[in-house]
């Protein structure tokens, strides 16, 4: 069982796990049955994503089944991070869904060798205890 508490404003930075694009690829699942499968071409597939609190801000949560992913990377001219599919590493994956006019950030927390992912609108709120996604090791080793 994963017990991870995130709070106090700086939690996303303090507990962030930076992973490579290769590490992000594969299937991530939660105890509640949500899954995200990230592909090398920066597409992803989602199952039961509409059951996560992060989906409630989307116009049509039941349509959230696929889209594109990347990492945020610093823009050259300023401090604002931008979505960059060429970024090789990161701590946050913006999930841009093909349907439902929705973008949700998925934060990576914990140990860089065994991170957990939390799709949420606010990293300080975190995820429900059964909403954290862990990488399916059999799928990851087969990629």
PDB file of C-alpha atoms in Angstrom:
ATOM      1  CA  UNK A   1       0.000   0.000   0.000  1.00  0.00           C
ATOM      2  CA  UNK A   2       1.255   3.473  -0.863  1.00  0.00           C
ATOM      3  CA  UNK A   3       0.793   6.155   1.758  1.00  0.00           C
ATOM      4  CA  UNK A   4       1.934   9.498   0.453  1.00  0.00           C
ATOM      5  CA  UNK A   5       0.856  12.806   1.888  1.00  0.00           C
ATOM      6  CA  UNK A   6       1.499  16.015   0.016  1.00  0.00           C
ATOM      7  CA  UNK A   7       0.918  19.444   1.545  1.00  0.00           C
ATOM      8  CA  UNK A   8       2.365  22.807   2.621  1.00  0.00           C
ATOM      9  CA  UNK A   9       2.812  24.574  -0.717  1.00  0.00           C
ATOM     10  CA  UNK A  10       6.338  23.331  -1.444  1.00  0.00           C
ATOM     11  CA  UNK A  11       5.417  19.645  -1.557  1.00  0.00           C
ATOM     12  CA  UNK A  12       5.532  19.326  -5.335  1.00  0.00           C
ATOM     13  CA  UNK A  13       9.137  20.539  -5.363  1.00  0.00           C
ATOM     14  CA  UNK A  14      10.282  18.783  -2.185  1.00  0.00           C
ATOM     15  CA  UNK A  15       8.834  15.361  -3.001  1.00  0.00           C
ATOM     16  CA  UNK A  16       9.194  15.536  -6.798  1.00  0.00           C
ATOM     17  CA  UNK A  17      10.761  12.605  -8.614  1.00  0.00           C
ATOM     18  CA  UNK A  18      12.490  13.466 -11.878  1.00  0.00           C
ATOM     19  CA  UNK A  19      12.270  10.675 -14.435  1.00  0.00           C
ATOM     20  CA  UNK A  20      13.380  10.211 -18.016  1.00  0.00           C
ATOM     21  CA  UNK A  21      10.995   9.834 -20.936  1.00  0.00           C
ATOM     22  CA  UNK A  22      12.058   6.165 -21.122  1.00  0.00           C
ATOM     23  CA  UNK A  23      11.084   5.690 -17.471  1.00  0.00           C
ATOM     24  CA  UNK A  24       7.698   7.335 -18.037  1.00  0.00           C
ATOM     25  CA  UNK A  25       6.826   5.041 -20.935  1.00  0.00           C
ATOM     26  CA  UNK A  26       4.706   2.019 -20.136  1.00  0.00           C
ATOM     27  CA  UNK A  27       1.574   1.336 -18.138  1.00  0.00           C
ATOM     28  CA  UNK A  28       0.835   3.038 -14.817  1.00  0.00           C
ATOM     29  CA  UNK A  29      -2.078   1.794 -12.682  1.00  0.00           C
ATOM     30  CA  UNK A  30      -3.805   2.789  -9.459  1.00  0.00           C
ATOM     31  CA  UNK A  31      -5.386   0.592  -6.811  1.00  0.00           C
ATOM     32  CA  UNK A  32      -8.730   2.116  -7.848  1.00  0.00           C
ATOM     33  CA  UNK A  33      -8.395   0.743 -11.403  1.00  0.00           C
ATOM     34  CA  UNK A  34      -7.321   3.839 -13.324  1.00  0.00           C
ATOM     35  CA  UNK A  35      -4.533   3.298 -15.843  1.00  0.00           C
ATOM     36  CA  UNK A  36      -2.421   5.447 -18.118  1.00  0.00           C
ATOM     37  CA  UNK A  37      -0.224   3.901 -20.810  1.00  0.00           C
ATOM     38  CA  UNK A  38       2.477   6.190 -22.192  1.00  0.00           C
ATOM     39  CA  UNK A  39       4.010   5.503 -25.613  1.00  0.00           C
ATOM     40  CA  UNK A  40       7.343   6.583 -27.088  1.00  0.00           C
ATOM     41  CA  UNK A  41       5.587   8.718 -29.732  1.00  0.00           C
ATOM     42  CA  UNK A  42       4.162  10.902 -26.900  1.00  0.00           C
ATOM     43  CA  UNK A  43       0.650   9.515 -27.130  1.00  0.00           C
ATOM     44  CA  UNK A  44      -1.130   7.901 -24.201  1.00  0.00           C
ATOM     45  CA  UNK A  45      -4.207   5.825 -23.536  1.00  0.00           C
ATOM     46  CA  UNK A  46      -6.309   6.161 -20.384  1.00  0.00           C
ATOM     47  CA  UNK A  47      -8.762   3.801 -18.703  1.00  0.00           C
ATOM     48  CA  UNK A  48     -11.195   4.949 -15.996  1.00  0.00           C
ATOM     49  CA  UNK A  49      -9.557   8.389 -15.863  1.00  0.00           C
ATOM     50  CA  UNK A  50     -13.010   9.925 -15.411  1.00  0.00           C
ATOM     51  CA  UNK A  51     -13.119   8.404 -11.916  1.00  0.00           C
ATOM     52  CA  UNK A  52     -10.257  10.614 -10.682  1.00  0.00           C
ATOM     53  CA  UNK A  53     -11.043  13.946  -9.007  1.00  0.00           C
ATOM     54  CA  UNK A  54      -8.745  15.673 -11.551  1.00  0.00           C
ATOM     55  CA  UNK A  55     -11.205  14.792 -14.338  1.00  0.00           C
ATOM     56  CA  UNK A  56     -14.074  16.685 -12.694  1.00  0.00           C
ATOM     57  CA  UNK A  57     -12.878  19.994 -14.189  1.00  0.00           C
ATOM     58  CA  UNK A  58     -13.094  18.585 -17.720  1.00  0.00           C
ATOM     59  CA  UNK A  59     -16.144  19.220 -19.904  1.00  0.00           C
ATOM     60  CA  UNK A  60     -16.780  15.551 -20.749  1.00  0.00           C
ATOM     61  CA  UNK A  61     -14.883  13.311 -18.298  1.00  0.00           C
ATOM     62  CA  UNK A  62     -16.205  10.070 -19.822  1.00  0.00           C
ATOM     63  CA  UNK A  63     -14.493  10.971 -23.147  1.00  0.00           C
ATOM     64  CA  UNK A  64     -11.009  11.121 -21.583  1.00  0.00           C
ATOM     65  CA  UNK A  65      -9.451   8.043 -23.177  1.00  0.00           C
ATOM     66  CA  UNK A  66      -6.382   9.220 -25.096  1.00  0.00           C
ATOM     67  CA  UNK A  67      -4.162  12.139 -25.946  1.00  0.00           C
ATOM     68  CA  UNK A  68      -0.606  13.447 -25.955  1.00  0.00           C
ATOM     69  CA  UNK A  69       1.949  13.752 -23.160  1.00  0.00           C
ATOM     70  CA  UNK A  70       5.260  15.542 -22.648  1.00  0.00           C
ATOM     71  CA  UNK A  71       7.278  17.116 -19.860  1.00  0.00           C
ATOM     72  CA  UNK A  72       7.383  20.760 -18.944  1.00  0.00           C
ATOM     73  CA  UNK A  73      10.646  22.482 -19.843  1.00  0.00           C
ATOM     74  CA  UNK A  74      11.854  26.026 -19.096  1.00  0.00           C
ATOM     75  CA  UNK A  75      11.317  28.462 -21.931  1.00  0.00           C
ATOM     76  CA  UNK A  76      14.537  30.089 -23.123  1.00  0.00           C
ATOM     77  CA  UNK A  77      13.552  33.714 -22.572  1.00  0.00           C
ATOM     78  CA  UNK A  78      11.832  33.479 -19.197  1.00  0.00           C
ATOM     79  CA  UNK A  79      11.110  31.318 -16.162  1.00  0.00           C
ATOM     80  CA  UNK A  80       7.734  30.018 -17.378  1.00  0.00           C
ATOM     81  CA  UNK A  81       7.684  26.314 -18.157  1.00  0.00           C
ATOM     82  CA  UNK A  82       6.223  25.175 -21.463  1.00  0.00           C
ATOM     83  CA  UNK A  83       5.081  21.782 -22.733  1.00  0.00           C
ATOM     84  CA  UNK A  84       8.006  20.317 -24.680  1.00  0.00           C
ATOM     85  CA  UNK A  85       7.888  16.889 -26.339  1.00  0.00           C
ATOM     86  CA  UNK A  86      11.662  17.052 -26.824  1.00  0.00           C
ATOM     87  CA  UNK A  87      12.331  17.353 -23.064  1.00  0.00           C
ATOM     88  CA  UNK A  88      14.137  14.186 -21.990  1.00  0.00           C
ATOM     89  CA  UNK A  89      13.348  14.418 -18.250  1.00  0.00           C
ATOM     90  CA  UNK A  90      10.859  15.989 -15.917  1.00  0.00           C
ATOM     91  CA  UNK A  91       8.766  15.913 -12.762  1.00  0.00           C
ATOM     92  CA  UNK A  92       5.376  16.825 -14.291  1.00  0.00           C
ATOM     93  CA  UNK A  93       3.637  15.372 -17.345  1.00  0.00           C
ATOM     94  CA  UNK A  94       0.912  17.519 -18.890  1.00  0.00           C
ATOM     95  CA  UNK A  95      -1.769  15.164 -20.224  1.00  0.00           C
ATOM     96  CA  UNK A  96      -3.508  16.801 -23.168  1.00  0.00           C
ATOM     97  CA  UNK A  97      -6.633  14.789 -23.919  1.00  0.00           C
ATOM     98  CA  UNK A  98      -7.868  14.434 -27.500  1.00  0.00           C
ATOM     99  CA  UNK A  99     -11.487  14.850 -26.425  1.00  0.00           C
ATOM    100  CA  UNK A 100     -13.186  16.714 -23.636  1.00  0.00           C
ATOM    101  CA  UNK A 101     -11.165  19.934 -24.025  1.00  0.00           C
ATOM    102  CA  UNK A 102      -9.070  18.972 -21.059  1.00  0.00           C
ATOM    103  CA  UNK A 103      -5.482  19.159 -19.854  1.00  0.00           C
ATOM    104  CA  UNK A 104      -4.436  17.618 -16.539  1.00  0.00           C
ATOM    105  CA  UNK A 105      -0.986  17.680 -14.983  1.00  0.00           C
ATOM    106  CA  UNK A 106       0.376  14.400 -13.614  1.00  0.00           C
ATOM    107  CA  UNK A 107       2.983  14.976 -10.898  1.00  0.00           C
ATOM    108  CA  UNK A 108       5.728  12.463 -10.161  1.00  0.00           C
ATOM    109  CA  UNK A 109       6.573  11.980  -6.480  1.00  0.00           C
ATOM    110  CA  UNK A 110       8.785   9.820  -4.326  1.00  0.00           C
ATOM    111  CA  UNK A 111      11.880   7.865  -5.257  1.00  0.00           C
ATOM    112  CA  UNK A 112      13.194   8.375  -8.792  1.00  0.00           C
ATOM    113  CA  UNK A 113      13.731   4.602  -9.053  1.00  0.00           C
ATOM    114  CA  UNK A 114      10.150   3.836  -7.974  1.00  0.00           C
ATOM    115  CA  UNK A 115       8.021   6.963  -8.448  1.00  0.00           C
ATOM    116  CA  UNK A 116       4.286   7.379  -8.062  1.00  0.00           C
ATOM    117  CA  UNK A 117       2.179   9.549 -10.353  1.00  0.00           C
ATOM    118  CA  UNK A 118      -0.639  11.817  -9.226  1.00  0.00           C
ATOM    119  CA  UNK A 119      -2.896  13.428 -11.844  1.00  0.00           C
ATOM    120  CA  UNK A 120      -4.257  16.487 -10.057  1.00  0.00           C
ATOM    121  CA  UNK A 121      -5.107  20.132 -10.483  1.00  0.00           C
ATOM    122  CA  UNK A 122      -3.241  20.947  -7.262  1.00  0.00           C
ATOM    123  CA  UNK A 123      -0.137  18.967  -6.240  1.00  0.00           C
ATOM    124  CA  UNK A 124      -0.528  20.174  -2.655  1.00  0.00           C
ATOM    125  CA  UNK A 125      -3.922  18.461  -2.459  1.00  0.00           C
ATOM    126  CA  UNK A 126      -2.477  15.269  -3.939  1.00  0.00           C
ATOM    127  CA  UNK A 127      -4.507  12.217  -4.833  1.00  0.00           C
ATOM    128  CA  UNK A 128      -6.825   9.964  -2.856  1.00  0.00           C
ATOM    129  CA  UNK A 129      -4.812   7.103  -1.323  1.00  0.00           C
ATOM    130  CA  UNK A 130      -6.018   4.686  -4.016  1.00  0.00           C
ATOM    131  CA  UNK A 131      -5.563   7.279  -6.793  1.00  0.00           C
ATOM    132  CA  UNK A 132      -1.749   7.260  -7.009  1.00  0.00           C
ATOM    133  CA  UNK A 133      -0.520   5.407 -10.088  1.00  0.00           C
ATOM    134  CA  UNK A 134       2.506   3.114 -10.002  1.00  0.00           C
ATOM    135  CA  UNK A 135       4.279   1.784 -13.032  1.00  0.00           C
ATOM    136  CA  UNK A 136       3.424  -1.784 -13.917  1.00  0.00           C
ATOM    137  CA  UNK A 137       6.879  -3.350 -13.788  1.00  0.00           C
ATOM    138  CA  UNK A 138       6.060  -6.234 -16.135  1.00  0.00           C
ATOM    139  CA  UNK A 139       4.845  -3.813 -18.801  1.00  0.00           C
ATOM    140  CA  UNK A 140       7.809  -1.498 -18.244  1.00  0.00           C
ATOM    141  CA  UNK A 141      10.377  -4.250 -18.538  1.00  0.00           C
ATOM    142  CA  UNK A 142       8.754  -5.476 -21.738  1.00  0.00           C
ATOM    143  CA  UNK A 143       8.958  -2.078 -23.470  1.00  0.00           C
TER     144      UNK A 143
END
